[in-house]
Amino acid sequence: MKSIYIAAAAATALVPLVLFLHTFSSSPLPQPKPFVGPLPSATPPPGMAVFALPTGVTHRVAAFAYRGGSLLERRDFSMAGALVKHPKGDLLIDTGFGRHIAEQFQTMPILFRAMTFYTLWQPAADQLKAAAYDQKALRAILLTHAHWDHVSGLPDFPSVPVWVTAQERAFISRGGSGQFDGQFGKPLTGIVYEEYGFEGGPYLGFPRSHDVYGDGSIVVVPSPGHTPGSVIIFLTLPSGKRYAMVGDLVWQLEGITLREERPWITRRWADSDAGGTRENLLRMIALKERLPELIIVPAHDMRGFAEMPRLSRAGTQTSRPE
Ligand SMILES: [Zn+2]
Ligand SMILES: [Zn+2]
């Protein structure tokens, strides 16, 4: 009789574990209809180009990033920025790890630190310096969102304004005042934020847009969910090559190619509004169906940044001209 009670207690204890493990199993979102709207025109100026600035990695496993990913498959998440050269003013999209990541990281909650291992390669500011790039050519830093791993390098660019939406600016202002929300424990100081809005109409399935230089080469759309003011940045190069810098809409490309969301625990942990993330994820899946040549660059997927040239140390030329 006693053994029956023990077996029943063990089974009861196992139920939550089984349910929890199930949240890591494959569960593709329904396939949305392909995007059917017109492709917007763009006239990117000669000389416009994009360069990858990988600054380091965090060491994770595939299961952390998407449902159906293996707990045993190691994945290094890229921590990266991208330099967009444009005659009207260059932009840095996110910063990846900056020069002060070690001190900044110590301000994060202990549980987060216990779960997060990173390697710093070279901060974006040092990569630009090594390439003899003058920071004065930077018009702004355009953030996909304001989480720690995207803003760490902001203090390395003291005179460069940081472009954010009003929603993200409010999110930044709330940082450090309550529950861990992906920001550093201490706000970054001395940063000049400039807000922008979405004055433009629908763009590639997203309801509103912001055409940075009015030529269609850099177009920002709202993608709230991961954070309230997350955005996606579409780049169209003179060659016709198109990129979508999707930030943390997904952490690895399988989020889009396999239509797999983050597992429940990382949705809970990392997304301000998981429903919003899902809505925008479905938009990107629908767009990728229509535009298979679109290069999707999740901020933490090396495979996306591998589709971009790197800055040459000898100057701002690339070994793979666009
Ligand atoms: Zn994030
Ligand atoms: Zn991130």
XYZ file of C-alpha atoms in Angstrom, residues 41-42 45 61 104 109 119 128 140 146 153 156 165 171-172 186-187 189 195 197 209 221 242 315 317:
25
model
C 10.262 51.271 -54.361
C 13.683 52.341 -53.148
C 22.253 56.193 -53.332
C 21.829 26.120 -26.504
C 27.811 46.740 -16.774
C 20.506 40.277 -11.355
C 32.826 36.266 -24.592
C 35.619 51.295 -36.254
C 22.956 58.357 -35.101
C 17.047 48.890 -25.615
C 28.340 50.156 -26.416
C 31.605 54.398 -26.389
C 10.629 55.386 -30.501
C 10.708 51.667 -21.474
C 14.263 52.929 -20.961
C 22.047 51.065 -13.482
C 20.841 53.307 -16.321
C 24.321 58.015 -18.257
C 12.637 60.127 -30.559
C 7.685 58.415 -35.065
C 6.794 53.072 -41.304
C 8.662 49.671 -38.869
C 17.454 43.576 -48.997
C 39.965 51.402 -44.195
C 36.548 49.057 -47.897
